[in-house]
Amino acid sequence: MDKDTLYMELAIKEALKAKAIGEVPIGAIIVLNDEIVGSGYNLRETEQRSIAHAEMLAIDQACSALGTWRLEDATLYVTLEPCPMCAGAIVLSRVKRVVYGAADPKGGCAGTLMNLLDEKRFNHQAEVTKGILEDECGQLLSDFFRELRQKKKALKVSSKNLQ
């Protein structure tokens, strides 16, 4: 198994932590010299913080662990293509490489809607590898949102029955 696949499996494990607490299942890890220096999973609903995305939390943890805001030789693995906020944080923290699983047609800024990670006007660009374990990452999200819709529908039906 290649390293990208191995590390994406670990990012998926982070995403499963989010799913277990009712969060959108997105997970991220940051690797430097074959060592995980940061990890995170979505906590936006739990913490009611708009910036509590998996990538942001992993970047923050990596910076704390390494004692620097520069992650110049690090690779970030994330199950869903980074949004504009996360792409900005990746550029500002100078992550060398981003590997993502599923594309995000509604907010992806690593090549789908735009590529902020390869914007030449910024002082840093990150290399992007996409589609690693894409089916598994996409299925995790599809299953989560399908289950969420089913729960909402069931609540609506039971509340009508109570009236």
XYZ file of C-alpha atoms in Angstrom, residues 3-160:
158
model
C 1.794 6.166 1.673
C -0.983 8.363 0.287
C -3.485 5.533 0.678
C -2.224 4.659 4.146
C -2.457 8.231 5.381
C -5.858 8.775 3.761
C -7.124 5.738 5.671
C -6.003 7.512 8.846
C -7.820 10.675 7.758
C -10.935 8.522 7.231
C -10.566 7.263 10.818
C -10.620 10.902 11.934
C -13.764 11.457 9.822
C -15.422 8.494 11.557
C -14.831 10.225 14.910
C -16.832 13.180 13.592
C -19.612 10.900 12.339
C -19.814 9.176 15.745
C -20.773 12.494 17.380
C -23.159 13.620 14.653
C -20.734 15.909 12.820
C -20.217 15.973 9.061
C -17.636 13.193 8.638
C -14.532 15.003 7.451
C -11.119 14.144 8.820
C -7.599 15.440 8.309
C -4.065 14.576 9.327
C -0.770 16.357 8.780
C 2.365 14.339 8.146
C 5.942 15.552 8.375
C 8.863 13.164 7.814
C 6.528 10.148 8.025
C 5.210 11.263 11.411
C 1.685 12.492 12.142
C 2.107 15.936 13.697
C -1.530 17.046 13.595
C -4.990 15.605 13.211
C -8.532 16.826 13.350
C -12.118 16.171 12.488
C -15.087 18.441 12.074
C -16.362 19.950 15.318
C -18.341 22.848 13.882
C -21.718 21.776 15.289
C -20.343 20.452 18.575
C -18.386 23.608 19.344
C -20.636 26.016 17.391
C -17.520 27.520 15.822
C -17.481 28.194 12.094
C -13.732 27.644 11.941
C -13.769 24.183 13.579
C -13.098 22.390 10.273
C -10.916 19.281 10.248
C -8.112 20.991 8.329
C -8.063 24.061 10.579
C -7.885 21.920 13.712
C -5.135 19.715 12.242
C -3.102 22.769 11.178
C -3.472 24.334 14.625
C -2.417 21.112 16.329
C 0.592 20.675 14.003
C 1.748 24.263 14.589
C 1.487 23.770 18.350
C 3.324 20.430 18.224
C 6.132 21.808 16.082
C 6.340 25.232 17.703
C 6.058 27.065 14.390
C 3.403 28.392 12.055
C 5.410 27.252 9.032
C 4.520 23.748 7.859
C 6.748 24.003 4.796
C 7.596 20.322 4.349
C 4.310 18.893 5.617
C 1.563 17.083 3.748
C -2.079 17.530 4.710
C -4.426 14.594 4.028
C -8.132 15.396 4.111
C -11.183 13.375 3.141
C -12.956 16.286 1.399
C -11.484 18.972 -0.829
C -10.668 22.070 1.239
C -13.095 25.005 1.336
C -11.916 28.623 0.786
C -11.180 29.169 4.489
C -9.170 25.984 4.817
C -7.364 26.573 1.527
C -6.387 30.000 2.852
C -5.054 28.499 6.066
C -3.099 25.935 4.043
C -1.478 28.707 1.998
C -0.770 30.859 5.059
C 0.777 27.963 6.986
C 2.807 27.032 3.901
C 1.800 23.375 3.768
C 3.849 21.817 0.972
C 1.305 19.298 -0.314
C -2.419 18.609 0.020
C -3.941 15.201 -0.682
C -7.721 14.938 -0.691
C -10.260 12.204 -1.234
C -13.611 13.490 -2.503
C -14.085 16.641 -4.555
C -16.465 19.290 -3.217
C -18.619 20.684 -6.044
C -20.155 23.320 -3.734
C -17.063 24.706 -2.050
C -13.893 23.023 -3.265
C -10.966 25.406 -3.601
C -8.254 22.929 -4.528
C -9.305 22.615 -8.150
C -13.076 22.106 -8.353
C -14.522 25.640 -8.107
C -11.127 27.306 -8.152
C -7.628 26.454 -7.002
C -6.489 28.791 -4.261
C -3.632 26.407 -3.548
C -2.053 27.122 -6.933
C -2.789 30.839 -7.125
C 0.424 32.412 -8.415
C -0.398 35.806 -6.878
C 0.071 34.327 -3.385
C 3.550 33.968 -1.938
C 3.045 30.210 -1.502
C 1.492 27.419 -3.548
C 0.778 23.860 -2.432
C 1.024 20.791 -4.585
C -2.353 19.000 -4.875
C -3.096 15.302 -5.301
C -6.783 14.487 -5.590
C -8.952 11.399 -5.594
C -7.097 9.216 -3.079
C -9.722 6.767 -1.744
C -12.258 9.031 -3.434
C -15.066 6.461 -3.412
C -14.673 5.686 0.299
C -14.482 9.365 1.240
C -17.471 10.268 -0.936
C -19.546 7.346 0.328
C -18.930 8.380 3.927
C -20.399 11.805 3.185
C -23.268 10.468 1.040
C -24.289 7.976 3.731
C -24.144 10.653 6.434
C -26.375 13.098 4.562
C -28.812 10.358 3.510
C -29.151 9.252 7.152
C -29.602 12.877 8.226
C -32.405 13.399 5.689
C -34.086 10.171 6.844
C -33.936 11.270 10.490
C -35.425 14.673 9.635
C -38.192 13.016 7.631
C -38.967 10.606 10.488
C -39.107 13.506 12.978
C -41.466 15.405 10.706
C -43.780 12.391 10.395
C -43.767 11.687 14.150
C -44.456 15.331 14.985
C -47.441 15.315 12.583
